Amino acid sequence: AQTQTTGWLAANAQTRMDTLLAGNYSSTVLNGVLSPNDTLGRAIITSIKAAGKATPVMPVVTGQDSEAASIPLIMSGEQYSTINKDTTKLVAQAVAMVKELAAGKKATTNSDATDNGSVKVPTYYLPPELVTKDNAAKSYASNPTLLALVNK
């Protein structure tokens, strides 16, 4: 069975979801869809609505990447969640590591080095954050653009 969306394209995700709903869920309740990112999640939501599967309760649909277009859907309950990887924290950690290396020190890490096929790269993983309607304001407190969408 196919388990991916070709090219990660929204149109392909919507077509695939249309096919899955028609072939497997015509008389079955759809409880949720684990979407690999927000773009595909929005396409899946469009398909769910078109198939009449958004009632009586919208199925749980996830996403990832905290795309601005998904924030209103999360706040309205159409998309359950996204994943926020705060780029300000990513940049701050990368800069700190570069400064350590430039000073001739060993970079601070919190994991084994990642082998990229050429060298072992010092690795510091930052935790991703699950964002729902309930914690969106807190999660996006340092991002005025996304926070404005939460408070809209």
Tab-separated table of N, CA and C in Angstrom:
chain	number	residue	atom	x	y	z
A	1	ALA	N	0.838	-1.192	0.000
A	1	ALA	CA	0.000	0.000	0.000
A	1	ALA	C	0.875	1.245	0.000
A	2	GLN	N	0.412	2.261	-0.689
A	2	GLN	CA	1.142	3.527	-0.735
A	2	GLN	C	1.019	4.215	0.616
A	3	THR	N	2.130	4.682	1.109
A	3	THR	CA	2.118	5.358	2.408
A	3	THR	C	2.724	6.743	2.341
A	4	GLN	N	2.846	7.285	1.150
A	4	GLN	CA	3.404	8.626	1.021
A	4	GLN	C	2.608	9.416	-0.004
A	5	THR	N	2.784	10.718	0.025
A	5	THR	CA	2.167	11.597	-0.960
A	5	THR	C	3.242	12.021	-1.942
A	6	THR	N	3.078	11.642	-3.177
A	6	THR	CA	4.067	11.917	-4.209
A	6	THR	C	4.388	13.402	-4.278
A	7	GLY	N	5.679	13.711	-4.159
A	7	GLY	CA	6.146	15.086	-4.288
A	7	GLY	C	5.745	16.012	-3.153
A	8	TRP	N	5.106	15.485	-2.142
A	8	TRP	CA	4.624	16.311	-1.033
A	8	TRP	C	3.763	17.473	-1.540
A	9	LEU	N	2.978	17.220	-2.567
A	9	LEU	CA	2.143	18.260	-3.163
A	9	LEU	C	0.725	18.190	-2.607
A	10	ALA	N	0.162	19.361	-2.291
A	10	ALA	CA	-1.180	19.426	-1.726
A	10	ALA	C	-2.210	18.772	-2.643
A	11	ALA	N	-2.115	19.027	-3.940
A	11	ALA	CA	-3.078	18.445	-4.882
A	11	ALA	C	-3.021	16.922	-4.843
A	12	ASN	N	-1.823	16.373	-4.735
A	12	ASN	CA	-1.682	14.916	-4.660
A	12	ASN	C	-2.251	14.372	-3.353
A	13	ALA	N	-2.049	15.104	-2.266
A	13	ALA	CA	-2.589	14.674	-0.968
A	13	ALA	C	-4.111	14.685	-0.993
A	14	GLN	N	-4.677	15.721	-1.597
A	14	GLN	CA	-6.131	15.813	-1.647
A	14	GLN	C	-6.715	14.698	-2.512
A	15	THR	N	-6.114	14.459	-3.670
A	15	THR	CA	-6.583	13.381	-4.546
A	15	THR	C	-6.465	12.031	-3.850
A	16	ARG	N	-5.347	11.814	-3.199
A	16	ARG	CA	-5.139	10.549	-2.492
A	16	ARG	C	-6.152	10.378	-1.367
A	17	MET	N	-6.410	11.457	-0.623
A	17	MET	CA	-7.383	11.373	0.465
A	17	MET	C	-8.782	11.145	-0.086
A	18	ASP	N	-9.120	11.800	-1.198
A	18	ASP	CA	-10.418	11.565	-1.848
A	18	ASP	C	-10.585	10.077	-2.153
A	19	THR	N	-9.538	9.484	-2.715
A	19	THR	CA	-9.565	8.063	-3.082
A	19	THR	C	-9.692	7.175	-1.848
A	20	LEU	N	-8.925	7.480	-0.809
A	20	LEU	CA	-8.994	6.690	0.422
A	20	LEU	C	-10.372	6.779	1.072
A	21	LEU	N	-10.933	7.971	1.102
A	21	LEU	CA	-12.251	8.139	1.715
A	21	LEU	C	-13.321	7.384	0.936
A	22	ALA	N	-13.294	7.510	-0.396
A	22	ALA	CA	-14.298	6.843	-1.226
A	22	ALA	C	-14.157	5.322	-1.164
A	23	GLY	N	-12.935	4.834	-1.123
A	23	GLY	CA	-12.706	3.399	-1.165
A	23	GLY	C	-12.769	2.692	0.170
A	24	ASN	N	-12.547	3.420	1.252
A	24	ASN	CA	-12.433	2.759	2.552
A	24	ASN	C	-13.322	3.319	3.656
A	25	TYR	N	-13.844	4.504	3.472
A	25	TYR	CA	-14.567	5.149	4.566
A	25	TYR	C	-15.960	5.628	4.173
A	26	SER	N	-16.528	5.074	3.113
A	26	SER	CA	-17.840	5.548	2.680
A	26	SER	C	-18.905	5.325	3.755
A	27	SER	N	-18.795	4.240	4.516
A	27	SER	CA	-19.773	3.986	5.573
A	27	SER	C	-19.105	3.821	6.941
A	28	THR	N	-17.896	4.334	7.053
A	28	THR	CA	-17.131	4.213	8.291
A	28	THR	C	-16.762	5.602	8.805
A	29	VAL	N	-16.769	5.756	10.104
A	29	VAL	CA	-16.368	7.021	10.709
A	29	VAL	C	-14.850	7.158	10.616
A	30	LEU	N	-14.394	8.297	10.172
A	30	LEU	CA	-12.964	8.607	10.130
A	30	LEU	C	-12.623	9.343	11.422
A	31	ASN	N	-11.716	8.784	12.203
A	31	ASN	CA	-11.367	9.391	13.487
A	31	ASN	C	-10.198	10.352	13.404
A	32	GLY	N	-9.273	10.127	12.476
A	32	GLY	CA	-8.126	11.013	12.399
A	32	GLY	C	-7.200	10.683	11.256
A	33	VAL	N	-6.349	11.652	10.941
A	33	VAL	CA	-5.339	11.498	9.895
A	33	VAL	C	-4.041	12.113	10.407
A	34	LEU	N	-2.988	11.324	10.392
A	34	LEU	CA	-1.661	11.802	10.766
A	34	LEU	C	-1.000	12.342	9.503
A	35	SER	N	-0.956	13.651	9.387
A	35	SER	CA	-0.372	14.289	8.207
A	35	SER	C	1.071	14.685	8.495
A	36	PRO	N	1.972	14.482	7.530
A	36	PRO	CA	3.379	14.780	7.775
A	36	PRO	C	3.728	16.263	7.805
A	37	ASN	N	2.867	17.120	7.258
A	37	ASN	CA	3.118	18.558	7.378
A	37	ASN	C	1.813	19.331	7.218
A	38	ASP	N	1.875	20.629	7.451
A	38	ASP	CA	0.672	21.452	7.423
A	38	ASP	C	0.072	21.591	6.028
A	39	THR	N	0.897	21.720	5.005
A	39	THR	CA	0.376	21.858	3.641
A	39	THR	C	-0.496	20.660	3.286
A	40	LEU	N	0.002	19.470	3.538
A	40	LEU	CA	-0.770	18.267	3.240
A	40	LEU	C	-1.967	18.151	4.174
A	41	GLY	N	-1.811	18.582	5.406
A	41	GLY	CA	-2.922	18.568	6.351
A	41	GLY	C	-4.096	19.406	5.867
A	42	ARG	N	-3.802	20.582	5.332
A	42	ARG	CA	-4.878	21.439	4.820
A	42	ARG	C	-5.576	20.788	3.631
A	43	ALA	N	-4.817	20.128	2.761
A	43	ALA	CA	-5.415	19.429	1.619
A	43	ALA	C	-6.295	18.275	2.100
A	44	ILE	N	-5.842	17.580	3.120
A	44	ILE	CA	-6.614	16.478	3.703
A	44	ILE	C	-7.909	17.010	4.311
A	45	ILE	N	-7.840	18.139	4.988
A	45	ILE	CA	-9.034	18.758	5.568
A	45	ILE	C	-10.032	19.115	4.472
A	46	THR	N	-9.555	19.669	3.366
A	46	THR	CA	-10.431	19.997	2.233
A	46	THR	C	-11.143	18.748	1.734
A	47	SER	N	-10.410	17.658	1.610
A	47	SER	CA	-10.984	16.394	1.154
A	47	SER	C	-12.022	15.863	2.140
A	48	ILE	N	-11.700	15.926	3.418
A	48	ILE	CA	-12.620	15.452	4.459
A	48	ILE	C	-13.933	16.228	4.402
A	49	LYS	N	-13.839	17.537	4.266
A	49	LYS	CA	-15.045	18.368	4.192
A	49	LYS	C	-15.859	18.039	2.947
A	50	ALA	N	-15.182	17.908	1.799
A	50	ALA	CA	-15.872	17.617	0.537
A	50	ALA	C	-16.589	16.267	0.587
A	51	ALA	N	-16.032	15.325	1.339
A	51	ALA	CA	-16.638	13.995	1.454
A	51	ALA	C	-17.720	13.937	2.533
A	52	GLY	N	-17.954	15.050	3.215
A	52	GLY	CA	-18.960	15.077	4.266
A	52	GLY	C	-18.531	14.376	5.540
A	53	LYS	N	-17.238	14.205	5.727
A	53	LYS	CA	-16.721	13.488	6.893
A	53	LYS	C	-16.377	14.418	8.058
A	54	ALA	N	-16.677	15.711	7.920
A	54	ALA	CA	-16.368	16.668	8.985
A	54	ALA	C	-17.484	16.752	10.022
A	55	THR	N	-18.572	16.012	9.791
A	55	THR	CA	-19.682	16.025	10.735
A	55	THR	C	-19.996	14.599	11.158
A	56	PRO	N	-20.488	14.332	12.319
A	56	PRO	CA	-20.844	15.327	13.323
A	56	PRO	C	-19.631	15.938	14.023
A	57	VAL	N	-18.476	15.282	13.932
A	57	VAL	CA	-17.263	15.805	14.556
A	57	VAL	C	-16.136	15.754	13.540
A	58	MET	N	-15.373	16.829	13.472
A	58	MET	CA	-14.215	16.858	12.578
A	58	MET	C	-13.183	15.845	13.066
A	59	PRO	N	-12.696	14.965	12.181
A	59	PRO	CA	-11.630	14.045	12.594
A	59	PRO	C	-10.378	14.820	13.014
A	60	VAL	N	-9.588	14.229	13.868
A	60	VAL	CA	-8.317	14.827	14.272
A	60	VAL	C	-7.379	14.795	13.070
A	61	VAL	N	-6.864	15.962	12.679
A	61	VAL	CA	-5.883	16.057	11.594
A	61	VAL	C	-4.675	16.797	12.143
A	62	THR	N	-3.518	16.184	11.996
A	62	THR	CA	-2.283	16.790	12.484
A	62	THR	C	-1.531	17.460	11.344
A	63	GLY	N	-0.454	18.118	11.691
A	63	GLY	CA	0.436	18.725	10.708
A	63	GLY	C	1.794	18.932	11.344
A	64	GLN	N	2.615	19.685	10.667
A	64	GLN	CA	3.949	20.009	11.175
A	64	GLN	C	4.454	21.228	10.421
A	65	ASP	N	5.264	22.014	11.051
A	65	ASP	CA	5.966	23.169	10.484
A	65	ASP	C	5.384	24.515	10.892
A	66	SER	N	4.271	24.540	11.599
A	66	SER	CA	3.677	25.801	12.052
A	66	SER	C	3.496	26.803	10.917
A	67	GLU	N	2.945	26.340	9.807
A	67	GLU	CA	2.697	27.238	8.678
A	67	GLU	C	1.576	28.210	9.033
A	68	ALA	N	1.760	29.460	8.653
A	68	ALA	CA	0.793	30.506	8.991
A	68	ALA	C	-0.621	30.151	8.540
A	69	ALA	N	-0.764	29.538	7.386
A	69	ALA	CA	-2.094	29.199	6.869
A	69	ALA	C	-2.821	28.171	7.737
A	70	SER	N	-2.096	27.426	8.536
A	70	SER	CA	-2.728	26.417	9.395
A	70	SER	C	-3.131	26.950	10.763
A	71	ILE	N	-2.576	28.065	11.178
A	71	ILE	CA	-2.885	28.585	12.518
A	71	ILE	C	-4.379	28.892	12.672
A	72	PRO	N	-5.023	29.581	11.712
A	72	PRO	CA	-6.468	29.803	11.861
A	72	PRO	C	-7.271	28.499	11.911
A	73	LEU	N	-6.821	27.479	11.189
A	73	LEU	CA	-7.516	26.189	11.212
A	73	LEU	C	-7.375	25.516	12.571
A	74	ILE	N	-6.227	25.677	13.187
A	74	ILE	CA	-6.028	25.129	14.529
A	74	ILE	C	-6.917	25.874	15.522
A	75	MET	N	-6.957	27.179	15.405
A	75	MET	CA	-7.753	27.970	16.342
A	75	MET	C	-9.252	27.703	16.184
A	76	SER	N	-9.686	27.340	14.975
A	76	SER	CA	-11.107	27.042	14.748
A	76	SER	C	-11.452	25.582	15.027
A	77	GLY	N	-10.439	24.750	15.249
A	77	GLY	CA	-10.672	23.339	15.522
A	77	GLY	C	-10.701	22.449	14.297
A	78	GLU	N	-10.459	23.018	13.121
A	78	GLU	CA	-10.456	22.194	11.909
A	78	GLU	C	-9.189	21.345	11.811
A	79	GLN	N	-8.056	21.899	12.188
A	79	GLN	CA	-6.803	21.143	12.270
A	79	GLN	C	-6.482	21.037	13.753
A	80	TYR	N	-6.192	19.828	14.209
A	80	TYR	CA	-5.976	19.649	15.645
A	80	TYR	C	-4.650	20.230	16.107
A	81	SER	N	-3.578	19.969	15.346
A	81	SER	CA	-2.261	20.360	15.842
A	81	SER	C	-1.265	20.567	14.717
A	82	THR	N	-0.159	21.188	15.101
A	82	THR	CA	1.015	21.309	14.251
A	82	THR	C	2.223	21.111	15.167
A	83	ILE	N	3.389	21.103	14.584
A	83	ILE	CA	4.624	21.008	15.360
A	83	ILE	C	5.403	22.298	15.144
A	84	ASN	N	5.815	22.922	16.237
A	84	ASN	CA	6.616	24.139	16.159
A	84	ASN	C	8.068	23.808	16.467
A	85	LYS	N	8.928	24.170	15.549
A	85	LYS	CA	10.374	24.089	15.776
A	85	LYS	C	10.854	25.532	15.719
A	86	ASP	N	10.940	26.149	16.870
A	86	ASP	CA	11.219	27.578	16.985
A	86	ASP	C	12.568	27.919	16.354
A	87	THR	N	12.524	28.613	15.223
A	87	THR	CA	13.763	28.927	14.497
A	87	THR	C	14.654	29.894	15.259
A	88	THR	N	14.084	30.719	16.136
A	88	THR	CA	14.953	31.613	16.915
A	88	THR	C	15.832	30.793	17.859
A	89	LYS	N	15.282	29.721	18.407
A	89	LYS	CA	16.075	28.839	19.269
A	89	LYS	C	17.094	28.048	18.452
A	90	LEU	N	16.694	27.607	17.262
A	90	LEU	CA	17.616	26.878	16.384
A	90	LEU	C	18.808	27.749	16.008
A	91	VAL	N	18.521	28.996	15.633
A	91	VAL	CA	19.592	29.922	15.243
A	91	VAL	C	20.501	30.210	16.432
A	92	ALA	N	19.918	30.473	17.591
A	92	ALA	CA	20.728	30.778	18.779
A	92	ALA	C	21.666	29.619	19.117
A	93	GLN	N	21.172	28.396	19.033
A	93	GLN	CA	22.011	27.239	19.337
A	93	GLN	C	23.108	27.069	18.288
A	94	ALA	N	22.767	27.260	17.021
A	94	ALA	CA	23.771	27.139	15.957
A	94	ALA	C	24.863	28.188	16.118
A	95	VAL	N	24.481	29.420	16.432
A	95	VAL	CA	25.463	30.494	16.635
A	95	VAL	C	26.363	30.166	17.825
A	96	ALA	N	25.782	29.687	18.905
A	96	ALA	CA	26.580	29.328	20.087
A	96	ALA	C	27.594	28.242	19.743
A	97	MET	N	27.183	27.268	18.958
A	97	MET	CA	28.094	26.182	18.579
A	97	MET	C	29.208	26.682	17.663
A	98	VAL	N	28.857	27.563	16.728
A	98	VAL	CA	29.871	28.124	15.822
A	98	VAL	C	30.889	28.940	16.613
A	99	LYS	N	30.419	29.723	17.575
A	99	LYS	CA	31.330	30.517	18.410
A	99	LYS	C	32.284	29.612	19.184
A	100	GLU	N	31.768	28.515	19.714
A	100	GLU	CA	32.623	27.573	20.441
A	100	GLU	C	33.686	26.983	19.516
A	101	LEU	N	33.277	26.565	18.340
A	101	LEU	CA	34.222	25.986	17.381
A	101	LEU	C	35.248	27.018	16.926
A	102	ALA	N	34.797	28.259	16.693
A	102	ALA	CA	35.707	29.326	16.257
A	102	ALA	C	36.736	29.652	17.339
A	103	ALA	N	36.373	29.444	18.590
A	103	ALA	CA	37.289	29.699	19.706
A	103	ALA	C	38.187	28.489	19.979
A	104	GLY	N	38.089	27.482	19.127
A	104	GLY	CA	38.923	26.297	19.290
A	104	GLY	C	38.410	25.326	20.337
A	105	LYS	N	37.185	25.529	20.774
A	105	LYS	CA	36.591	24.654	21.780
A	105	LYS	C	35.745	23.579	21.098
A	106	LYS	N	35.373	22.608	21.881
A	106	LYS	CA	34.461	21.579	21.405
A	106	LYS	C	33.038	22.131	21.531
A	107	ALA	N	32.229	21.952	20.489
A	107	ALA	CA	30.855	22.451	20.524
A	107	ALA	C	30.037	21.679	21.551
A	108	THR	N	29.193	22.403	22.271
A	108	THR	CA	28.281	21.780	23.216
A	108	THR	C	27.252	20.962	22.438
A	109	THR	N	27.079	19.715	22.833
A	109	THR	CA	26.115	18.839	22.165
A	109	THR	C	25.225	18.168	23.203
A	110	ASN	N	24.142	17.591	22.740
A	110	ASN	CA	23.290	16.800	23.630
A	110	ASN	C	22.944	15.447	23.008
A	111	SER	N	23.742	15.056	22.013
A	111	SER	CA	23.536	13.791	21.325
A	111	SER	C	24.851	13.343	20.713
A	112	ASP	N	24.890	12.109	20.277
A	112	ASP	CA	26.055	11.653	19.530
A	112	ASP	C	26.155	12.448	18.240
A	113	ALA	N	27.356	12.567	17.708
A	113	ALA	CA	27.558	13.270	16.443
A	113	ALA	C	26.773	12.569	15.335
A	114	THR	N	26.297	13.364	14.384
A	114	THR	CA	25.572	12.838	13.235
A	114	THR	C	26.546	12.648	12.088
A	115	ASP	N	26.594	11.450	11.540
A	115	ASP	CA	27.484	11.155	10.412
A	115	ASP	C	26.741	11.483	9.123
A	116	ASN	N	27.189	12.528	8.417
A	116	ASN	CA	26.525	12.935	7.180
A	116	ASN	C	27.117	12.259	5.944
A	117	GLY	N	27.967	11.273	6.158
A	117	GLY	CA	28.593	10.570	5.047
A	117	GLY	C	29.980	11.083	4.737
A	118	SER	N	30.287	12.275	5.211
A	118	SER	CA	31.614	12.863	5.001
A	118	SER	C	32.345	13.071	6.318
A	119	VAL	N	31.633	13.643	7.279
A	119	VAL	CA	32.220	13.911	8.594
A	119	VAL	C	31.168	13.654	9.671
A	120	LYS	N	31.639	13.558	10.898
A	120	LYS	CA	30.717	13.480	12.026
A	120	LYS	C	30.469	14.898	12.522
A	121	VAL	N	29.218	15.299	12.479
A	121	VAL	CA	28.828	16.668	12.803
A	121	VAL	C	28.352	16.732	14.256
A	122	PRO	N	28.916	17.660	15.052
A	122	PRO	CA	28.411	17.827	16.418
A	122	PRO	C	26.907	18.121	16.366
A	123	THR	N	26.155	17.474	17.241
A	123	THR	CA	24.698	17.550	17.147
A	123	THR	C	24.083	18.008	18.462
A	124	TYR	N	23.167	18.957	18.344
A	124	TYR	CA	22.392	19.421	19.487
A	124	TYR	C	20.934	19.454	19.041
A	125	TYR	N	20.130	18.574	19.594
A	125	TYR	CA	18.716	18.519	19.233
A	125	TYR	C	17.902	19.402	20.161
A	126	LEU	N	17.039	20.209	19.565
A	126	LEU	CA	16.094	21.007	20.335
A	126	LEU	C	14.739	20.311	20.267
A	127	PRO	N	13.998	20.296	21.349
A	127	PRO	CA	12.727	19.571	21.336
A	127	PRO	C	11.669	20.294	20.500
A	128	PRO	N	10.982	19.559	19.631
A	128	PRO	CA	9.854	20.160	18.917
A	128	PRO	C	8.686	20.316	19.894
A	129	GLU	N	7.777	21.213	19.575
A	129	GLU	CA	6.647	21.452	20.469
A	129	GLU	C	5.335	21.188	19.741
A	130	LEU	N	4.510	20.337	20.321
A	130	LEU	CA	3.176	20.096	19.793
A	130	LEU	C	2.328	21.325	20.100
A	131	VAL	N	1.736	21.908	19.070
A	131	VAL	CA	0.928	23.113	19.243
A	131	VAL	C	-0.532	22.785	18.952
A	132	THR	N	-1.384	23.078	19.912
A	132	THR	CA	-2.829	22.941	19.758
A	132	THR	C	-3.467	24.296	20.063
A	133	LYS	N	-4.767	24.354	19.918
A	133	LYS	CA	-5.491	25.584	20.249
A	133	LYS	C	-5.189	26.020	21.687
A	134	ASP	N	-5.025	25.049	22.577
A	134	ASP	CA	-4.843	25.346	23.999
A	134	ASP	C	-3.506	25.991	24.345
A	135	ASN	N	-2.448	25.711	23.580
A	135	ASN	CA	-1.137	26.271	23.933
A	135	ASN	C	-0.521	27.134	22.835
A	136	ALA	N	-1.291	27.456	21.807
A	136	ALA	CA	-0.748	28.208	20.671
A	136	ALA	C	-0.196	29.571	21.088
A	137	ALA	N	-0.902	30.301	21.921
A	137	ALA	CA	-0.430	31.633	22.325
A	137	ALA	C	0.919	31.543	23.033
A	138	LYS	N	1.073	30.575	23.906
A	138	LYS	CA	2.345	30.403	24.610
A	138	LYS	C	3.443	29.970	23.639
A	139	SER	N	3.125	29.040	22.764
A	139	SER	CA	4.126	28.516	21.835
A	139	SER	C	4.638	29.583	20.874
A	140	TYR	N	3.754	30.473	20.458
A	140	TYR	CA	4.134	31.493	19.480
A	140	TYR	C	4.411	32.859	20.108
A	141	ALA	N	4.611	32.906	21.408
A	141	ALA	CA	4.845	34.175	22.106
A	141	ALA	C	6.020	34.952	21.532
A	142	SER	N	7.033	34.265	21.021
A	142	SER	CA	8.206	34.961	20.469
A	142	SER	C	8.112	35.168	18.960
A	143	ASN	N	6.960	34.848	18.364
A	143	ASN	CA	6.766	35.023	16.926
A	143	ASN	C	5.541	35.902	16.697
A	144	PRO	N	5.742	37.215	16.538
A	144	PRO	CA	4.610	38.136	16.416
A	144	PRO	C	3.657	37.805	15.269
A	145	THR	N	4.175	37.303	14.164
A	145	THR	CA	3.329	36.985	13.010
A	145	THR	C	2.357	35.860	13.345
A	146	LEU	N	2.868	34.774	13.906
A	146	LEU	CA	1.997	33.648	14.248
A	146	LEU	C	1.112	33.968	15.446
A	147	LEU	N	1.633	34.722	16.399
A	147	LEU	CA	0.832	35.111	17.559
A	147	LEU	C	-0.368	35.955	17.131
A	148	ALA	N	-0.172	36.827	16.150
A	148	ALA	CA	-1.287	37.641	15.647
A	148	ALA	C	-2.387	36.754	15.065
A	149	LEU	N	-2.012	35.660	14.423
A	149	LEU	CA	-3.007	34.737	13.866
A	149	LEU	C	-3.747	33.985	14.972
A	150	VAL	N	-3.058	33.701	16.054
A	150	VAL	CA	-3.687	33.047	17.208
A	150	VAL	C	-4.731	33.974	17.812
A	151	ASN	N	-4.394	35.247	17.919
A	151	ASN	CA	-5.260	36.219	18.587
A	151	ASN	C	-6.296	36.851	17.677
A	152	LYS	N	-6.363	36.434	16.445
A	152	LYS	CA	-7.286	37.024	15.470
A	152	LYS	C	-8.719	36.689	15.788
